[in-house]
Amino acid sequence: MDSSNLPQPARAFAPDTFKDQVALITGGGTGLGLEISRSLAALGAKVTIASRSTEHHGEFLNEARERGWSADAVTCDVREPDQVQRMTDSVLDQHGKIDILVNNAAGNFVCPSERLSARAWRAVLGIVLDGTFYCSRDVGKHMLKSGGGTMLNVVATYAWTGMPGVAHSASAKAGVLALTKTLAAEWADRGVRVNCVAPGPFHTDGASANLWPDPKVEERIKSRIPLGRFATREEVATHCLYLLAPVSAYITGECLVIDGGMTLAAGRMFEVGDRVARKPRAKEAGQ
Ligand code: HXC
Ligand code: NAP
């Protein structure tokens, strides 16, 4: 098979890596979610994407039609437990199983905490933390009954460090990180693996419009990344596939940081040029 036809993240894997696996990806029609959906489908998975707007479903469904992938889309607001249950049931009705769940849907914007309204806080916590829990619980029930499955959550490195301007998103992502480890521990002995990735910034319509619409802000962020650039969506998706693939069968409860070293540099005090000459020991000083 000519692998140059595959979406870039899929090229790192054998063509049948996800053959006949049933995958559900929230927010799977845009940005990172779209990249993961396309790659899973290209590697043989039967992929359902789920999000609020049907406008966001077209690109994936059209490409799937052209390439002969197995693909569906469901309208669902992950903040609503009833809608999540309907989404899960519809995938199970159609395919009889779910092997892979990617909790990728998110909402975010920059706002000082003292100006964040209760509805704004709830909007982000609802999508990121509640949504991840509802989807994991409903799909998890099925995976536990059917002998196993794999889940991947998407957090951000400010889950550990916090970050001015995104109290809602940082708090929600910290919750998702704790949820990842909790579910991994609860479900490991019943065959369900749960991991997450923590990417640094990468370009998507949602992130670029909501987080760094000003090129000056984008340059400032870039200047703080030791590897000197944003990740590409394809790079992040490749590592998502890695944690979902059978090659990671022994990894659960883990969080893979994909941030070009940004977190390492965040709290730095010293630069190499600050080196101070060693004080001579008493013996060396001739005492
Ligand atoms: C202050 C805001 C706001 C803003 C919305 N609100 N945007 N407050 N600043 N920029 C407030 C509204 O005024 C309202 O509160 C409340 O939030 C709900 O707004 P709605 O528009 O009704 O919400 P909703 O339609 O539910 O939309 C959800 C959303 C939106 C989160 C607000 O941004 C969204 O759908 N985003 C999806 C795409 C996205 O954000 N992608 C980026 C992912 S990147 P009031 O009180 O006025 O009624 C990411 C990680 C990046 O997550 C990490 C980088 C390292
Ligand atoms: P994006 O393109 O804006 O995608 C967000 C997706 O979430 C959209 O498809 C949206 O679809 C869906 N969504 C939002 N609210 C929803 C809801 N209530 N119910 C169901 N679906 C909903 O974002 P992205 O940049 O690719 O981000 C993908 C993931 O990576 C997110 O978890 C994000 O936090 C994380 N991340 C991104 C960055 C970055 O720099 N881009 C960095 C670190 C982590 P609808 O509008 O159709 O609902």
XYZ file of N, CA and C in Angstrom, residues 2-231:
690
model
N 0.469 2.260 -0.809
C 1.238 3.499 -0.884
C 0.858 4.410 0.291
N 1.785 4.513 1.269
C 1.414 5.233 2.494
C 1.353 6.749 2.278
N 1.859 7.243 1.123
C 1.806 8.695 0.912
C 0.361 9.184 0.725
N -0.576 8.243 0.481
C -2.000 8.615 0.393
C -2.632 8.824 1.753
N -1.975 8.331 2.796
C -2.578 8.393 4.127
C -2.403 9.785 4.729
N -3.323 10.207 5.621
C -3.069 11.433 6.378
C -1.727 11.294 7.112
N -1.026 12.401 7.262
C 0.349 12.314 7.773
C 0.498 11.535 9.088
N -0.356 11.750 10.111
C -0.157 11.007 11.365
C -0.277 9.502 11.181
N -1.098 9.083 10.218
C -1.330 7.648 10.014
C -0.101 6.950 9.451
N 0.816 7.730 8.817
C 1.966 7.107 8.139
C 2.942 6.449 9.101
N 2.842 6.796 10.390
C 3.758 6.200 11.368
C 3.291 4.814 11.814
N 2.157 4.350 11.295
C 1.564 3.109 11.791
C 1.288 2.133 10.647
N 1.209 0.837 10.999
C 0.839 -0.166 9.994
C -0.590 0.124 9.525
N -0.876 -0.101 8.212
C -2.169 0.310 7.647
C -3.394 -0.324 8.303
N -3.211 -1.481 8.964
C -4.379 -2.122 9.584
C -4.378 -1.974 11.112
N -3.663 -0.952 11.610
C -3.502 -0.797 13.065
C -4.844 -0.766 13.801
N -5.850 -0.103 13.224
C -7.140 0.027 13.923
C -8.260 -0.681 13.153
N -7.881 -1.688 12.383
C -8.868 -2.354 11.501
C -10.082 -2.840 12.297
N -11.272 -2.415 11.839
C -12.572 -2.815 12.411
C -12.794 -2.372 13.855
N -11.923 -1.515 14.375
C -12.171 -0.937 15.707
C -13.228 0.153 15.547
N -14.119 0.269 16.510
C -15.141 1.313 16.467
C -14.689 2.462 17.368
N -14.612 3.660 16.768
C -14.059 4.815 17.507
C -15.071 5.956 17.547
N -15.159 6.605 18.701
C -16.031 7.769 18.886
C -15.143 8.943 19.314
N -15.223 10.034 18.546
C -14.348 11.189 18.824
C -15.211 12.430 19.020
N -15.203 12.999 20.230
C -15.974 14.225 20.446
C -15.192 15.400 19.860
N -15.918 16.338 19.272
C -15.236 17.444 18.594
C -14.377 16.923 17.446
N -14.813 15.801 16.854
C -13.971 15.126 15.861
C -14.032 15.704 14.462
N -14.770 16.824 14.288
C -14.891 17.386 12.948
C -14.037 18.607 12.696
N -13.306 19.073 13.715
C -12.452 20.264 13.529
C -11.099 20.033 14.205
N -10.134 20.844 13.841
C -8.848 20.916 14.549
C -8.193 19.574 14.808
N -7.723 19.399 16.042
C -7.043 18.150 16.411
C -7.972 16.944 16.259
N -9.240 17.129 16.667
C -10.187 16.013 16.577
C -10.318 15.508 15.154
N -10.375 16.435 14.190
C -10.492 16.048 12.781
C -9.261 15.258 12.345
N -8.100 15.708 12.766
C -6.852 15.027 12.390
C -6.830 13.598 12.937
N -7.323 13.432 14.176
C -7.366 12.089 14.782
C -8.401 11.228 14.049
N -9.574 11.817 13.773
C -10.653 11.057 13.109
C -10.192 10.547 11.748
N -9.582 11.447 10.951
C -9.139 11.078 9.606
C -8.117 9.939 9.675
N -7.202 10.064 10.634
C -6.116 9.081 10.699
C -6.633 7.732 11.170
N -7.530 7.740 12.168
C -8.093 6.466 12.630
C -8.869 5.794 11.495
N -9.661 6.606 10.767
C -10.454 6.037 9.669
C -9.538 5.477 8.584
N -8.464 6.205 8.277
C -7.535 5.744 7.243
C -6.831 4.457 7.652
N -6.718 4.242 8.965
C -6.045 3.029 9.456
C -7.060 1.928 9.791
N -8.278 2.054 9.245
C -9.229 0.940 9.306
C -10.339 1.042 10.330
N -10.340 2.113 11.156
C -11.391 2.203 12.186
C -12.711 2.670 11.584
N -13.819 2.295 12.264
C -15.148 2.820 11.923
C -15.371 3.994 12.860
N -15.373 5.202 12.294
C -15.273 6.408 13.128
C -16.583 7.188 13.163
N -17.042 7.504 14.376
C -18.166 8.430 14.545
C -17.640 9.685 15.228
N -17.945 10.834 14.628
C -17.594 12.099 15.275
C -18.854 12.677 15.912
N -18.679 13.451 16.982
C -19.841 14.010 17.679
C -19.547 15.426 18.128
N -20.459 16.348 17.776
C -20.358 17.711 18.302
C -21.682 18.422 18.055
N -21.742 19.721 18.454
C -23.030 20.428 18.419
C -23.460 20.800 17.004
N -22.494 21.234 16.178
C -22.863 21.849 14.912
C -22.639 20.909 13.723
N -23.695 20.678 12.924
C -23.537 19.804 11.748
C -22.577 20.449 10.735
N -22.469 21.782 10.791
C -21.505 22.456 9.887
C -20.085 21.930 10.105
N -19.814 21.508 11.321
C -18.472 20.998 11.627
C -18.281 19.531 11.247
N -19.324 18.917 10.710
C -19.216 17.484 10.384
C -18.864 17.226 8.916
N -19.145 18.259 8.086
C -19.080 18.064 6.636
C -17.709 17.665 6.118
N -16.663 18.313 6.603
C -15.326 18.069 6.036
C -14.938 16.597 6.196
N -15.155 16.076 7.396
C -14.786 14.670 7.640
C -15.668 13.724 6.815
N -16.979 13.989 6.814
C -17.892 13.081 6.094
C -17.605 13.094 4.589
N -17.313 14.290 4.040
C -17.012 14.365 2.597
C -15.736 13.608 2.261
N -14.699 13.820 3.082
C -13.426 13.128 2.809
C -13.622 11.614 2.929
N -14.407 11.210 3.945
C -14.643 9.768 4.149
C -15.349 9.166 2.931
N -16.316 9.918 2.411
C -17.051 9.423 1.236
C -16.074 9.228 0.072
N -15.243 10.238 -0.155
C -14.280 10.161 -1.275
C -13.301 9.010 -1.121
N -12.878 8.769 0.119
C -11.818 7.777 0.329
C -12.339 6.395 0.703
N -13.666 6.290 0.865
C -14.239 4.986 1.190
C -14.038 4.572 2.640
N -13.913 5.556 3.543
C -13.786 5.229 4.966
C -15.171 5.005 5.565
N -15.213 4.234 6.674
C -16.460 4.076 7.424
C -16.588 5.265 8.382
N -17.607 6.110 8.175
C -17.687 7.348 8.964
C -19.135 7.763 9.210
N -19.386 8.294 10.405
C -20.703 8.822 10.772
C -20.501 10.068 11.622
N -21.594 10.818 11.759
C -21.556 11.985 12.651
C -22.845 12.038 13.451
N -22.724 12.419 14.709
C -23.881 12.550 15.593
C -23.863 13.954 16.186
N -25.062 14.566 16.266
C -25.141 15.870 16.919
C -25.267 15.649 18.420
N -24.390 16.282 19.177
C -24.419 16.077 20.633
C -23.737 17.237 21.336
N -24.385 17.747 22.380
C -23.729 18.695 23.282
C -23.277 17.879 24.493
N -21.976 17.734 24.656
C -21.471 16.824 25.696
C -21.772 17.317 27.112
N -22.256 18.556 27.240
C -22.640 19.056 28.571
C -23.949 18.447 29.049
N -24.686 17.820 28.132
C -26.027 17.304 28.449
C -25.984 15.786 28.563
N -26.147 15.262 29.791
C -26.029 13.807 29.977
C -26.990 13.001 29.112
N -28.209 13.529 28.882
C -29.171 12.773 28.052
C -28.674 12.660 26.615
N -28.092 13.762 26.115
C -27.576 13.743 24.736
C -26.377 12.789 24.620
N -25.565 12.755 25.667
C -24.395 11.855 25.639
C -24.864 10.401 25.608
N -25.895 10.128 26.395
C -26.408 8.748 26.401
C -26.977 8.373 25.021
N -27.702 9.325 24.405
C -28.262 9.043 23.070
C -27.149 8.813 22.048
N -26.087 9.650 22.155
C -24.950 9.501 21.239
C -24.323 8.105 21.389
N -24.092 7.704 22.640
C -23.462 6.396 22.900
C -24.352 5.276 22.363
N -25.654 5.373 22.657
C -26.591 4.340 22.190
C -26.607 4.253 20.673
N -26.526 5.423 20.015
C -26.623 5.374 18.547
C -25.389 4.683 17.942
N -24.220 4.886 18.539
C -23.031 4.175 18.021
C -23.161 2.675 18.302
N -23.643 2.357 19.496
C -23.792 0.928 19.840
C -24.848 0.260 18.958
N -25.951 0.987 18.675
C -26.987 0.412 17.800
C -26.407 0.112 16.423
N -25.586 1.045 15.944
C -25.052 0.892 14.585
C -23.941 -0.143 14.489
N -23.033 -0.152 15.481
C -21.828 -0.990 15.342
C -21.745 -2.129 16.360
N -22.577 -2.073 17.403
C -22.579 -3.149 18.395
C -21.470 -3.058 19.425
N -20.559 -2.106 19.272
C -19.456 -1.976 20.246
C -18.785 -0.616 20.092
N -18.032 -0.222 21.104
C -17.134 0.946 20.984
C -15.793 0.522 21.573
N -14.736 0.591 20.767
C -13.397 0.192 21.226
C -12.571 1.394 21.678
N -12.857 2.551 21.057
C -12.004 3.730 21.294
C -12.883 4.946 21.557
N -12.562 5.693 22.622
C -13.230 6.979 22.879
C -12.150 8.051 22.993
N -12.317 9.127 22.226
C -11.401 10.277 22.382
C -12.227 11.468 22.863
N -11.966 11.899 24.094
C -12.630 13.074 24.666
C -11.815 14.305 24.285
N -12.162 14.868 23.126
C -11.377 15.969 22.570
C -12.129 17.307 22.607
N -13.467 17.279 22.715
C -14.252 18.525 22.654
C -13.812 19.483 23.762
N -13.768 20.764 23.431
C -13.388 21.761 24.441
C -13.894 23.128 24.033
N -13.951 24.010 24.998
C -14.226 25.423 24.746
C -13.257 26.233 25.589
N -12.877 27.393 25.096
C -11.857 28.167 25.820
C -11.856 29.606 25.343
N -11.463 30.525 26.181
C -11.223 31.910 25.803
C -10.446 32.532 26.949
N -9.807 33.660 26.670
C -8.985 34.305 27.701
C -9.818 35.389 28.377
N -9.906 35.329 29.704
C -10.711 36.318 30.440
C -10.179 36.396 31.872
N -9.941 37.620 32.375
C -9.479 37.726 33.770
C -10.508 37.096 34.718
N -10.035 36.395 35.731
C -10.944 35.635 36.609
C -12.006 36.519 37.245
N -11.622 37.752 37.616
C -12.590 38.601 38.323
C -13.737 39.040 37.407
N -13.558 38.840 36.075
C -14.636 39.221 35.143
C -15.374 38.016 34.565
N -14.974 36.850 34.989
C -15.577 35.627 34.445
C -16.963 35.422 35.057
N -18.006 35.420 34.222
C -19.365 35.246 34.766
C -19.589 33.777 35.110
N -20.625 33.554 35.904
C -20.946 32.167 36.286
C -21.261 31.340 35.043
N -21.953 31.940 34.055
C -22.303 31.181 32.843
C -21.052 30.861 32.019
N -20.101 31.816 32.014
C -18.866 31.586 31.257
C -18.062 30.447 31.897
N -17.951 30.487 33.225
C -17.257 29.415 33.959
C -17.908 28.072 33.668
N -19.255 28.041 33.764
C -20.002 26.795 33.587
C -19.873 26.275 32.146
N -19.824 27.223 31.177
C -19.741 26.794 29.775
C -18.485 25.933 29.577
N -17.361 26.414 30.087
C -16.095 25.700 29.850
C -15.985 24.448 30.733
N -16.321 24.604 32.038
C -16.299 23.421 32.917
C -17.248 22.343 32.386
N -18.395 22.792 31.875
C -19.405 21.854 31.367
C -18.882 21.054 30.191
N -18.265 21.734 29.232
C -17.775 21.024 28.036
C -16.610 20.102 28.417
N -15.644 20.695 29.131
C -14.368 19.980 29.315
C -14.461 18.900 30.406
N -14.934 19.293 31.591
C -14.903 18.324 32.703
C -16.166 17.461 32.744
N -17.353 18.117 32.749
C -18.591 17.319 32.788
C -18.673 16.436 31.548
N -18.410 17.039 30.374
C -18.528 16.291 29.122
C -17.610 15.074 29.104
N -16.378 15.260 29.542
C -15.438 14.123 29.551
C -15.940 13.036 30.492
N -16.480 13.465 31.647
C -16.998 12.455 32.582
C -18.201 11.716 32.010
N -19.190 12.460 31.476
C -20.401 11.795 30.964
C -20.039 10.787 29.863
N -19.182 11.227 28.930
C -18.825 10.329 27.812
C -18.054 9.113 28.330
N -17.112 9.358 29.250
C -16.298 8.246 29.770
C -17.173 7.258 30.523
N -18.100 7.790 31.326
C -18.969 6.904 32.117
C -19.837 6.039 31.206
N -20.488 6.672 30.226
C -21.437 5.908 29.400
C -20.717 4.923 28.487
N -19.646 5.376 27.859
C -18.896 4.457 26.990
C -18.168 3.424 27.860
N -17.687 3.869 29.024
C -16.983 2.964 29.948
C -17.855 1.789 30.377
N -19.136 2.071 30.681
C -20.052 0.989 31.098
C -20.063 -0.114 30.050
N -20.131 0.319 28.789
C -20.157 -0.665 27.705
C -18.805 -1.390 27.605
N -17.711 -0.644 27.661
C -16.383 -1.280 27.522
C -16.139 -2.292 28.644
N -16.570 -1.942 29.857
C -16.358 -2.851 30.992
C -17.127 -4.156 30.780
N -18.331 -4.026 30.223
C -19.160 -5.224 29.982
C -18.586 -6.071 28.861
N -18.009 -5.368 27.854
C -17.623 -6.103 26.641
C -16.170 -6.560 26.670
N -15.462 -6.295 27.767
C -14.110 -6.841 27.902
C -12.979 -5.867 27.632
N -13.299 -4.587 27.397
C -12.204 -3.622 27.341
C -12.352 -2.561 26.278
N -11.357 -1.689 26.248
C -11.349 -0.594 25.289
C -10.275 0.408 25.687
N -10.184 1.472 24.912
C -9.140 2.469 25.126
C -9.731 3.869 25.071
N -9.358 4.699 26.039
C -9.822 6.095 26.039
C -8.621 7.035 26.035
N -8.836 8.176 25.383
C -7.803 9.212 25.390
C -8.463 10.557 25.679
N -7.942 11.269 26.664
C -8.432 12.605 26.984
C -7.395 13.633 26.547
N -7.870 14.862 26.323
C -6.943 15.907 25.878
C -6.931 17.019 26.932
N -5.788 17.222 27.577
C -5.674 18.288 28.577
C -4.703 19.351 28.051
N -4.133 20.131 28.917
C -3.135 21.134 28.524
C -2.165 21.243 29.698
N -0.964 21.731 29.454
C 0.048 21.677 30.522
C -0.312 22.600 31.694
N -1.208 23.568 31.460
C -1.598 24.410 32.606
C -2.510 23.670 33.584
N -2.814 22.396 33.314
C -3.491 21.564 34.315
C -2.616 21.450 35.566
N -1.278 21.527 35.406
C -0.364 21.441 36.552
C 0.007 22.830 37.071
N 0.216 23.747 36.148
C 0.822 25.025 36.538
C -0.206 26.123 36.769
N -1.465 25.940 36.279
C -2.397 27.061 36.215
C -1.906 28.048 35.170
N -2.732 29.031 34.829
C -2.320 30.015 33.813
C -3.226 31.237 33.903
N -2.638 32.442 34.062
C -3.480 33.634 34.096
C -4.369 33.705 32.857
N -5.649 34.066 33.072
C -6.569 34.260 31.947
C -7.421 33.056 31.592
N -7.037 31.879 32.090
C -7.824 30.687 31.728
C -8.146 29.844 32.973
N -8.619 30.523 34.035
C -8.955 29.796 35.277
C -9.950 28.670 34.996
N -10.945 28.956 34.123
C -11.967 27.943 33.804
C -11.337 26.730 33.129
N -10.562 26.971 32.064
C -9.986 25.858 31.307
C -8.936 25.111 32.134
N -8.084 25.857 32.862
C -7.035 25.194 33.662
C -7.669 24.317 34.737
N -8.734 24.830 35.386
C -9.391 24.041 36.442
C -10.039 22.799 35.839
N -10.674 22.976 34.679
C -11.336 21.838 34.032
C -10.310 20.794 33.593
N -9.202 21.249 33.003
C -8.192 20.298 32.508
C -7.527 19.569 33.682
N -7.336 20.291 34.815
C -6.775 19.627 36.006
C -7.724 18.525 36.456
N -9.031 18.809 36.378
C -10.023 17.789 36.732
C -9.956 16.599 35.798
N -9.765 16.881 34.513
C -9.708 15.776 33.532
C -8.440 14.927 33.762
N -7.353 15.592 34.145
C -6.122 14.843 34.445
C -6.365 13.886 35.618
N -7.026 14.401 36.674
C -7.322 13.553 37.843
C -8.302 12.433 37.459
N -9.259 12.776 36.603
C -10.242 11.773 36.154
C -9.542 10.664 35.361
N -8.596 11.069 34.519
C -7.842 10.094 33.705
C -7.185 9.054 34.608
N -6.499 9.549 35.635
C -5.754 8.631 36.512
C -6.717 7.779 37.352
N -7.811 8.414 37.782
C -8.794 7.686 38.597
C -9.420 6.542 37.800
N -9.895 6.859 36.588
C -10.547 5.821 35.780
C -9.546 4.748 35.364
N -8.312 5.170 35.090
C -7.283 4.185 34.708
C -7.104 3.165 35.831
N -7.070 3.672 37.080
C -6.885 2.777 38.227
C -8.128 1.913 38.453
N -9.323 2.509 38.282
C -10.558 1.742 38.522
C -10.764 0.644 37.497
N -10.357 0.905 36.242
C -10.793 0.031 35.150
C -9.687 -0.842 34.539
N -8.448 -0.678 35.025
C -7.337 -1.412 34.386
C -7.565 -2.922 34.419
N -8.023 -3.428 35.556
C -8.149 -4.888 35.668
C -9.332 -5.429 34.863
N -10.123 -4.493 34.255
C -11.208 -4.965 33.382
C -10.950 -4.563 31.928
N -9.669 -4.279 31.622
C -9.266 -4.138 30.216
C -9.462 -2.767 29.598
N -9.791 -1.763 30.424
C -9.981 -0.424 29.844
C -8.767 0.444 30.197
N -8.096 0.922 29.159
C -6.956 1.843 29.358
C -7.437 3.277 29.191
N -6.927 4.185 30.047
C -7.314 5.601 29.969
C -6.045 6.438 30.092
N -5.737 7.192 29.042
C -4.547 8.049 29.056
C -4.928 9.455 28.621
N -3.979 10.370 28.706
C -4.250 11.692 28.126
C -2.975 12.279 27.512
N -3.192 13.287 26.683
C -2.072 14.072 26.142
C -2.226 15.499 26.644
N -1.096 16.168 26.801
C -1.094 17.578 27.199
C -0.283 18.353 26.167
N -0.954 18.825 25.108
C -0.203 19.572 24.086
C 0.054 21.013 24.520
N 1.127 21.584 24.006
C 1.305 23.032 24.044
C 0.493 23.610 22.893
N 0.673 24.896 22.573
C -0.159 25.510 21.548
C 0.080 24.947 20.138
N -1.030 24.794 19.393
C -0.960 24.465 17.962
C -2.129 25.165 17.288
N -1.986 25.445 15.986
C -3.006 26.229 15.283
C -4.236 25.406 14.954
N -5.395 25.941 15.364
C -6.690 25.443 14.886
C -7.567 26.687 14.806
N -8.665 26.615 14.060
C -9.523 27.800 13.957
C -9.988 28.232 15.345
N -10.403 27.235 16.171
C -10.933 27.550 17.501
C -9.891 28.191 18.398
N -8.715 27.591 18.474
C -7.675 28.105 19.377
C -7.135 29.442 18.875
N -6.861 29.545 17.583
C -6.266 30.780 17.065
C -7.227 31.950 17.262
N -8.541 31.714 17.031
C -9.513 32.817 17.166
C -9.742 33.200 18.623
N -9.749 32.220 19.508
C -10.108 32.495 20.908
C -8.918 32.840 21.791
N -7.715 32.397 21.398
C -6.586 32.505 22.336
C -5.455 33.421 21.872
N -5.131 33.437 20.577
C -4.051 34.327 20.127
C -4.435 34.977 18.790
N -5.581 35.748 18.800
C -6.005 36.399 17.554
C -5.007 37.475 17.120
N -4.187 37.977 18.063
C -3.225 39.039 17.780
C -1.851 38.407 17.492
N -1.278 38.680 16.298
C 0.016 38.067 15.950
C 1.111 38.372 16.987
N 1.003 39.522 17.658
C 2.027 39.851 18.677
C 1.962 38.875 19.844
N 0.741 38.501 20.213
C 0.583 37.536 21.313
C 1.142 36.184 20.870
N 0.842 35.834 19.618
C 1.348 34.557 19.099
C 2.883 34.533 19.136
N 3.519 35.637 18.712
C 4.997 35.713 18.726
C 5.540 35.599 20.145
N 4.858 36.249 21.096
C 5.318 36.190 22.486
C 5.246 34.757 23.003
N 4.160 34.083 22.681
C 4.028 32.681 23.135
C 5.156 31.846 22.524
N 5.371 32.057 21.223
C 6.395 31.275 20.516
C 7.778 31.498 21.145
N 8.024 32.742 21.549
C 9.354 33.063 22.110
C 9.592 32.320 23.421
N 8.523 31.799 24.029
C 8.663 31.083 25.307
C 8.721 29.564 25.124
N 8.776 29.132 23.879
C 8.843 27.684 23.620
C 10.283 27.327 23.251
N 10.971 26.535 24.099
C 12.375 26.232 23.822
C 12.618 25.678 22.419
N 11.713 24.872 21.873
C 11.932 24.350 20.518
C 11.559 25.377 19.441
N 11.100 26.551 19.847
C 11.015 27.699 18.940
C 9.804 27.760 18.023
N 8.832 26.894 18.200
C 7.664 26.913 17.311
C 6.495 26.232 17.988
N 5.281 26.454 17.426
C 4.107 25.703 17.849
C 4.240 24.275 17.310
N 3.518 23.342 17.954
C 3.402 22.000 17.368
C 2.529 22.104 16.121
